[in-house]
Amino acid sequence: MDTLGLAGCSVGDRGIWSVATNRGPKIERLSLNNCLNLSNASIPLILSLTPNLQVLELRGCVKITKVRPIVEFRRKWRVRGALIEGCEVFEGRMRRGEEELEREERGEPVERQVYIEEGTDPMELDEN
């Protein structure tokens, strides 16, 4: 297993993109806890470039507010036991994301919610 622990460092969207581009297929466990510079832009990149990812830790990543790609990843890889770990706020977002996806699948109307922390612009790539 290739484990990459970046917890608490100042890596941002561009930095994690570079890591995922160069090491992505080898990464099975990725700890990004308290990486405060990561935003929503990071997640689809990470998930698309790490096909063997089994554990993703995202506790304290306050700029990651759009959880749809994470919910879809977890559902897709649930069979192989993919584990996504986050703080209480993040886990709440994940539960709401799961519920929205299930309602969509049943054809029920869904009112999507975006959870953006005050003072952040989560869709911009940072300079890190």
Coordinates of N, CA, C and O in Angstrom, one line a residue:
M1 N 0.9 -1.2 0.0 CA 0.0 0.0 0.0 C 0.9 1.2 0.0 O 1.8 1.3 0.8
D2 N 0.6 2.2 -0.8 CA 1.3 3.5 -0.9 C 0.5 4.5 -0.1 O -0.7 4.8 -0.5
T3 N 1.0 5.0 1.0 CA 0.3 5.9 1.8 C 1.0 7.3 1.7 O 2.2 7.3 1.7
L4 N 0.2 8.3 1.5 CA 0.7 9.7 1.5 C 0.1 10.5 2.6 O -1.2 10.7 2.5
G5 N 0.8 10.9 3.5 CA 0.3 11.7 4.6 C 0.7 13.2 4.5 O 1.9 13.5 4.6
L6 N -0.2 14.0 4.1 CA 0.0 15.5 4.0 C -0.7 16.3 5.1 O -0.9 17.5 5.0
A7 N -1.2 15.6 6.1 CA -2.1 16.2 7.1 C -1.4 17.4 7.7 O -0.2 17.4 8.1
G8 N -2.1 18.5 7.7 CA -1.6 19.7 8.4 C -0.7 20.6 7.6 O -0.3 21.6 8.0
C9 N -0.3 20.2 6.4 CA 0.6 21.0 5.6 C -0.2 22.0 4.8 O -1.4 22.0 4.7
S10 N 0.6 22.9 4.1 CA -0.1 24.0 3.4 C -0.3 23.7 1.9 O -0.5 24.6 1.1
V11 N -0.3 22.4 1.6 CA -0.6 22.0 0.2 C -1.9 22.6 -0.2 O -2.9 22.6 0.5
G12 N -1.9 23.1 -1.5 CA -3.2 23.6 -2.0 C -3.6 22.8 -3.2 O -3.1 21.7 -3.5
D13 N -4.5 23.3 -4.0 CA -5.1 22.6 -5.1 C -4.1 22.2 -6.2 O -4.0 21.1 -6.7
R14 N -3.2 23.2 -6.5 CA -2.2 22.9 -7.5 C -1.2 21.9 -7.1 O -0.7 21.0 -7.8
G15 N -0.8 22.0 -5.8 CA 0.1 21.1 -5.2 C -0.4 19.6 -5.2 O 0.3 18.7 -5.6
I16 N -1.6 19.5 -4.8 CA -2.2 18.1 -4.7 C -2.4 17.6 -6.1 O -2.3 16.4 -6.4
W17 N -2.7 18.5 -7.1 CA -2.9 18.1 -8.5 C -1.6 17.5 -9.0 O -1.5 16.5 -9.6
S18 N -0.5 18.2 -8.6 CA 0.9 17.7 -9.1 C 1.2 16.3 -8.4 O 1.6 15.4 -9.1
V19 N 0.9 16.2 -7.2 CA 1.1 14.9 -6.5 C 0.3 13.8 -7.2 O 0.7 12.7 -7.5
A20 N -1.0 14.1 -7.4 CA -1.9 13.1 -8.0 C -1.5 12.7 -9.4 O -1.6 11.6 -9.8
T21 N -1.1 13.7 -10.1 CA -0.6 13.5 -11.5 C 0.6 12.6 -11.5 O 0.7 11.7 -12.4
N22 N 1.5 12.8 -10.6 CA 2.8 12.0 -10.6 C 2.7 10.7 -9.9 O 3.4 9.7 -10.2
R23 N 1.9 10.6 -8.9 CA 1.8 9.4 -8.0 C 0.5 8.7 -8.0 O 0.3 7.7 -7.3
G24 N -0.5 9.3 -8.6 CA -1.9 9.0 -8.4 C -2.3 7.5 -8.4 O -2.8 7.0 -7.5
P25 N -1.9 6.7 -9.5 CA -2.2 5.3 -9.5 C -1.6 4.5 -8.3 O -2.1 3.4 -8.0
K26 N -0.5 5.0 -7.8 CA 0.1 4.3 -6.7 C -0.5 4.6 -5.3 O -0.2 3.8 -4.4
I27 N -1.2 5.7 -5.2 CA -1.7 6.1 -3.9 C -3.0 5.3 -3.5 O -3.9 5.2 -4.3
E28 N -2.9 4.6 -2.4 CA -4.0 3.9 -1.9 C -4.6 4.5 -0.6 O -5.8 4.3 -0.4
R29 N -3.8 5.3 0.1 CA -4.3 5.9 1.3 C -3.8 7.4 1.3 O -2.6 7.6 1.1
L30 N -4.6 8.3 1.4 CA -4.3 9.7 1.3 C -4.8 10.5 2.5 O -6.1 10.6 2.7
S31 N -4.0 11.1 3.3 CA -4.4 11.8 4.5 C -4.2 13.3 4.2 O -3.1 13.8 4.0
L32 N -5.3 14.0 4.1 CA -5.3 15.5 3.8 C -5.9 16.2 5.0 O -6.3 17.4 4.8
N33 N -6.0 15.6 6.2 CA -6.6 16.3 7.3 C -6.0 17.6 7.6 O -4.7 17.8 7.5
N34 N -6.8 18.6 7.8 CA -6.4 20.0 8.1 C -5.5 20.6 7.1 O -4.7 21.5 7.4
C35 N -5.7 20.3 5.8 CA -5.0 21.0 4.7 C -6.0 22.1 4.3 O -6.8 21.9 3.5
L36 N -5.8 23.2 5.0 CA -6.8 24.3 4.9 C -6.8 25.0 3.5 O -7.7 25.8 3.3
N37 N -5.8 24.8 2.7 CA -5.8 25.4 1.4 C -6.4 24.6 0.3 O -6.5 25.1 -0.9
L38 N -6.9 23.4 0.5 CA -7.6 22.6 -0.5 C -9.0 23.1 -0.6 O -9.7 23.4 0.4
S39 N -9.5 23.1 -1.8 CA -10.9 23.6 -2.1 C -11.6 22.5 -2.9 O -11.1 21.5 -3.2
N40 N -12.8 22.9 -3.3 CA -13.7 22.0 -4.1 C -13.0 21.6 -5.4 O -13.3 20.5 -5.9
A41 N -12.1 22.5 -5.9 CA -11.5 22.2 -7.2 C -10.6 21.0 -7.1 O -10.3 20.3 -8.0
S42 N -10.0 20.7 -5.9 CA -9.1 19.6 -5.7 C -9.7 18.2 -5.8 O -9.1 17.3 -6.3
I43 N -10.9 18.1 -5.3 CA -11.5 16.7 -5.1 C -11.7 16.0 -6.4 O -11.3 14.8 -6.5
P44 N -12.4 16.5 -7.4 CA -12.6 15.8 -8.6 C -11.2 15.4 -9.3 O -11.1 14.3 -9.8
L45 N -10.2 16.2 -9.1 CA -8.9 15.9 -9.7 C -8.3 14.7 -8.9 O -7.8 13.8 -9.5
I46 N -8.3 14.8 -7.6 CA -7.7 13.7 -6.8 C -8.4 12.4 -7.1 O -7.8 11.4 -7.3
L47 N -9.7 12.4 -7.1 CA -10.5 11.2 -7.3 C -10.3 10.6 -8.7 O -10.3 9.4 -8.9
S48 N -10.1 11.4 -9.7 CA -10.0 10.9 -11.1 C -8.6 10.4 -11.3 O -8.4 9.6 -12.2
L49 N -7.6 10.8 -10.6 CA -6.2 10.4 -10.8 C -5.7 9.4 -9.8 O -4.5 9.0 -9.9
T50 N -6.5 8.9 -8.9 CA -6.1 7.9 -7.9 C -7.1 6.7 -8.0 O -7.8 6.5 -7.1
P51 N -7.0 5.9 -9.0 CA -7.9 4.8 -9.2 C -7.8 3.7 -8.1 O -8.8 3.0 -8.0
N52 N -6.7 3.7 -7.4 CA -6.6 2.7 -6.4 C -6.8 3.2 -5.0 O -6.5 2.5 -4.0
L53 N -7.3 4.4 -4.9 CA -7.5 5.0 -3.6 C -8.5 4.2 -2.8 O -9.6 3.9 -3.3
Q54 N -8.1 3.9 -1.5 CA -9.0 3.2 -0.7 C -9.4 3.9 0.6 O -10.5 3.7 1.1
V55 N -8.5 4.9 1.0 CA -8.8 5.7 2.2 C -8.5 7.1 1.9 O -7.4 7.4 1.4
L56 N -9.4 8.0 2.1 CA -9.2 9.4 1.9 C -9.7 10.1 3.2 O -10.8 10.0 3.6
E57 N -8.7 10.8 3.8 CA -9.0 11.5 5.1 C -9.1 13.0 4.8 O -8.1 13.6 4.3
L58 N -10.2 13.6 5.2 CA -10.5 15.0 4.9 C -11.0 15.8 6.1 O -11.7 16.8 6.0
R59 N -10.6 15.4 7.3 CA -11.0 16.2 8.5 C -10.4 17.6 8.5 O -9.2 17.7 8.2
G60 N -11.3 18.6 8.8 CA -10.8 19.9 8.9 C -10.5 20.6 7.6 O -9.9 21.7 7.6
C61 N -10.8 20.1 6.4 CA -10.7 20.7 5.1 C -11.9 21.6 4.9 O -12.8 21.2 4.2
V62 N -11.9 22.8 5.5 CA -13.1 23.7 5.5 C -13.5 24.2 4.2 O -14.7 24.6 4.1
K63 N -12.6 24.3 3.2 CA -13.0 24.8 1.9 C -13.7 23.8 1.0 O -14.1 24.1 -0.1
I64 N -13.7 22.5 1.4 CA -14.3 21.5 0.7 C -15.7 21.4 1.1 O -16.1 20.8 2.1
T65 N -16.6 22.0 0.3 CA -18.0 22.1 0.6 C -18.9 21.3 -0.4 O -20.0 21.0 0.0
K66 N -18.4 21.1 -1.6 CA -19.2 20.3 -2.5 C -18.8 18.9 -2.5 O -17.7 18.5 -2.9
V67 N -19.7 18.1 -1.9 CA -19.3 16.7 -1.6 C -19.8 15.7 -2.7 O -19.5 14.5 -2.6
R68 N -20.5 16.1 -3.7 CA -21.0 15.2 -4.7 C -20.0 14.3 -5.3 O -20.2 13.1 -5.4
P69 N -18.8 14.8 -5.7 CA -17.8 13.8 -6.3 C -17.4 12.8 -5.3 O -17.1 11.7 -5.6
I70 N -17.3 13.2 -4.0 CA -16.9 12.3 -3.0 C -18.0 11.2 -2.7 O -17.7 10.0 -2.5
V71 N -19.2 11.6 -2.7 CA -20.3 10.7 -2.5 C -20.4 9.7 -3.6 O -20.5 8.5 -3.4
E72 N -20.2 10.2 -4.8 CA -20.2 9.3 -6.0 C -19.0 8.3 -6.0 O -19.2 7.1 -6.3
F73 N -17.9 8.8 -5.6 CA -16.7 7.9 -5.4 C -16.9 6.9 -4.4 O -16.7 5.7 -4.6
R74 N -17.4 7.2 -3.2 CA -17.7 6.3 -2.2 C -18.7 5.2 -2.6 O -18.5 4.0 -2.3
R75 N -19.7 5.6 -3.3 CA -20.7 4.7 -3.8 C -20.1 3.7 -4.8 O -20.4 2.5 -4.7
K76 N -19.4 4.2 -5.7 CA -18.8 3.4 -6.7 C -17.8 2.4 -6.2 O -17.8 1.2 -6.6
W77 N -17.0 2.7 -5.2 CA -16.0 1.9 -4.6 C -16.4 1.2 -3.3 O -15.5 0.7 -2.6
R78 N -17.6 1.3 -2.9 CA -18.1 0.7 -1.6 C -17.8 -0.8 -1.6 O -17.4 -1.3 -0.6
V79 N -17.9 -1.4 -2.7 CA -17.6 -2.9 -2.8 C -16.2 -3.2 -2.4 O -16.0 -4.2 -1.7
R80 N -15.3 -2.4 -2.7 CA -13.9 -2.7 -2.3 C -13.5 -2.1 -1.0 O -12.4 -2.2 -0.6
G81 N -14.5 -1.5 -0.3 CA -14.3 -1.0 1.0 C -13.7 0.4 1.1 O -13.0 0.7 2.1
A82 N -13.9 1.3 0.1 CA -13.3 2.6 0.1 C -13.8 3.4 1.3 O -15.0 3.3 1.6
L83 N -13.0 4.0 2.0 CA -13.3 4.7 3.2 C -13.0 6.2 3.1 O -11.9 6.6 2.7
I84 N -14.0 7.1 3.3 CA -13.8 8.5 3.3 C -14.0 8.9 4.8 O -15.1 8.7 5.4
E85 N -13.1 9.6 5.4 CA -13.2 10.1 6.7 C -13.1 11.6 6.8 O -12.3 12.2 6.1
G86 N -14.0 12.2 7.6 CA -14.0 13.6 7.8 C -14.5 14.0 9.2 O -14.9 13.1 10.0
C87 N -14.5 15.2 9.4 CA -15.0 15.7 10.7 C -16.5 15.7 10.8 O -17.2 15.3 9.8
E88 N -17.1 16.1 11.9 CA -18.5 16.0 12.0 C -19.3 16.9 11.0 O -20.3 16.4 10.4
V89 N -18.8 18.1 10.7 CA -19.4 18.9 9.7 C -19.4 18.3 8.3 O -20.3 18.2 7.6
F90 N -18.2 17.7 8.0 CA -18.0 17.1 6.7 C -18.9 15.9 6.6 O -19.5 15.6 5.5
E91 N -19.0 15.1 7.6 CA -19.8 13.9 7.6 C -21.3 14.3 7.4 O -22.0 13.6 6.7
G92 N -21.7 15.4 8.0 CA -23.1 15.8 7.8 C -23.3 16.2 6.3 O -24.4 15.9 5.8
R93 N -22.4 16.9 5.7 CA -22.5 17.2 4.3 C -22.6 15.9 3.5 O -23.3 15.8 2.5
M94 N -21.8 14.9 3.8 CA -21.8 13.7 3.1 C -23.2 13.0 3.2 O -23.7 12.5 2.2
R95 N -23.7 13.0 4.4 CA -25.1 12.4 4.6 C -26.1 13.1 3.7 O -26.9 12.5 3.1
R96 N -26.1 14.4 3.7 CA -27.0 15.2 2.9 C -26.8 14.9 1.4 O -27.7 14.8 0.7
G97 N -25.5 14.8 1.0 CA -25.2 14.5 -0.4 C -25.7 13.1 -0.8 O -26.2 12.9 -1.9
E98 N -25.6 12.1 0.1 CA -26.1 10.8 -0.1 C -27.6 10.8 -0.3 O -28.2 10.2 -1.2
E99 N -28.3 11.6 0.6 CA -29.8 11.7 0.5 C -30.2 12.3 -0.7 O -31.2 11.9 -1.4
E100 N -29.5 13.4 -1.2 CA -29.9 14.1 -2.4 C -29.7 13.1 -3.6 O -30.6 13.1 -4.5
L101 N -28.6 12.4 -3.6 CA -28.4 11.4 -4.7 C -29.5 10.3 -4.7 O -30.0 10.0 -5.8
E102 N -29.8 9.8 -3.6 CA -30.9 8.8 -3.5 C -32.2 9.4 -4.0 O -32.9 8.7 -4.7
R103 N -32.5 10.6 -3.6 CA -33.8 11.2 -4.1 C -33.8 11.4 -5.6 O -34.8 11.1 -6.3
E104 N -32.6 11.8 -6.2 CA -32.5 11.9 -7.6 C -32.7 10.6 -8.3 O -33.4 10.5 -9.3
E105 N -32.1 9.5 -7.8 CA -32.3 8.2 -8.4 C -33.7 7.7 -8.3 O -34.1 7.0 -9.2
R106 N -34.5 8.1 -7.3 CA -35.9 7.8 -7.3 C -36.8 8.7 -8.1 O -38.0 8.5 -8.2
G107 N -36.2 9.7 -8.7 CA -36.9 10.6 -9.5 C -37.6 11.7 -8.8 O -38.5 12.4 -9.3
E108 N -37.3 11.9 -7.5 CA -37.9 12.9 -6.7 C -37.2 14.3 -6.9 O -36.0 14.3 -7.2
P109 N -37.9 15.4 -6.7 CA -37.2 16.7 -6.9 C -36.2 16.8 -5.8 O -36.4 16.4 -4.7
V110 N -35.1 17.5 -6.2 CA -34.0 17.7 -5.3 C -33.6 19.1 -5.2 O -33.4 19.7 -6.3
E111 N -33.5 19.7 -4.1 CA -33.1 21.0 -3.9 C -31.6 21.0 -3.4 O -31.3 20.7 -2.3
R112 N -30.7 21.1 -4.4 CA -29.3 21.0 -4.0 C -28.9 22.2 -3.2 O -29.2 23.3 -3.4
Q113 N -28.0 21.9 -2.2 CA -27.5 22.9 -1.3 C -26.0 23.0 -1.5 O -25.4 21.9 -1.6
V114 N -25.5 24.2 -1.5 CA -24.1 24.4 -1.5 C -23.7 25.0 -0.2 O -24.2 25.9 0.3
Y115 N -22.6 24.4 0.4 CA -22.2 24.8 1.7 C -20.9 25.5 1.6 O -19.8 24.8 1.4
I116 N -20.9 26.8 1.6 CA -19.6 27.6 1.4 C -19.4 28.3 2.7 O -20.2 29.0 3.2
E117 N -18.2 28.1 3.2 CA -17.8 28.8 4.4 C -17.6 30.3 4.1 O -17.1 30.7 3.0
E118 N -17.9 31.2 5.0 CA -17.7 32.6 4.8 C -16.3 32.9 4.5 O -15.4 32.4 5.1
G119 N -16.2 33.8 3.5 CA -14.8 34.3 3.1 C -14.0 33.4 2.2 O -12.9 33.7 1.9
T120 N -14.6 32.4 1.7 CA -13.9 31.5 0.8 C -14.5 31.5 -0.6 O -15.6 31.8 -0.8
D121 N -13.6 31.3 -1.6 CA -14.1 31.1 -3.0 C -13.6 29.8 -3.4 O -12.5 29.6 -4.0
P122 N -14.3 28.7 -3.1 CA -13.8 27.3 -3.2 C -13.6 26.9 -4.6 O -13.0 25.8 -4.8
M123 N -14.0 27.6 -5.6 CA -13.9 27.1 -7.0 C -12.6 27.6 -7.7 O -12.3 27.2 -8.8
E124 N -11.9 28.5 -7.0 CA -10.7 29.0 -7.6 C -9.5 28.1 -7.2 O -9.4 27.7 -6.1
L125 N -8.6 27.9 -8.2 CA -7.4 27.2 -7.8 C -6.5 28.1 -7.1 O -6.4 29.3 -7.5
D126 N -5.8 27.7 -6.1 CA -4.9 28.6 -5.4 C -3.5 28.6 -6.0 O -3.3 28.0 -7.0
E127 N -2.6 29.3 -5.4 CA -1.3 29.4 -5.9 C -0.3 28.4 -5.4 O 0.9 28.4 -5.7
N128 N -0.7 27.5 -4.5 CA 0.2 26.5 -3.8 C 0.4 25.3 -4.7 O -0.4 24.8 -5.3

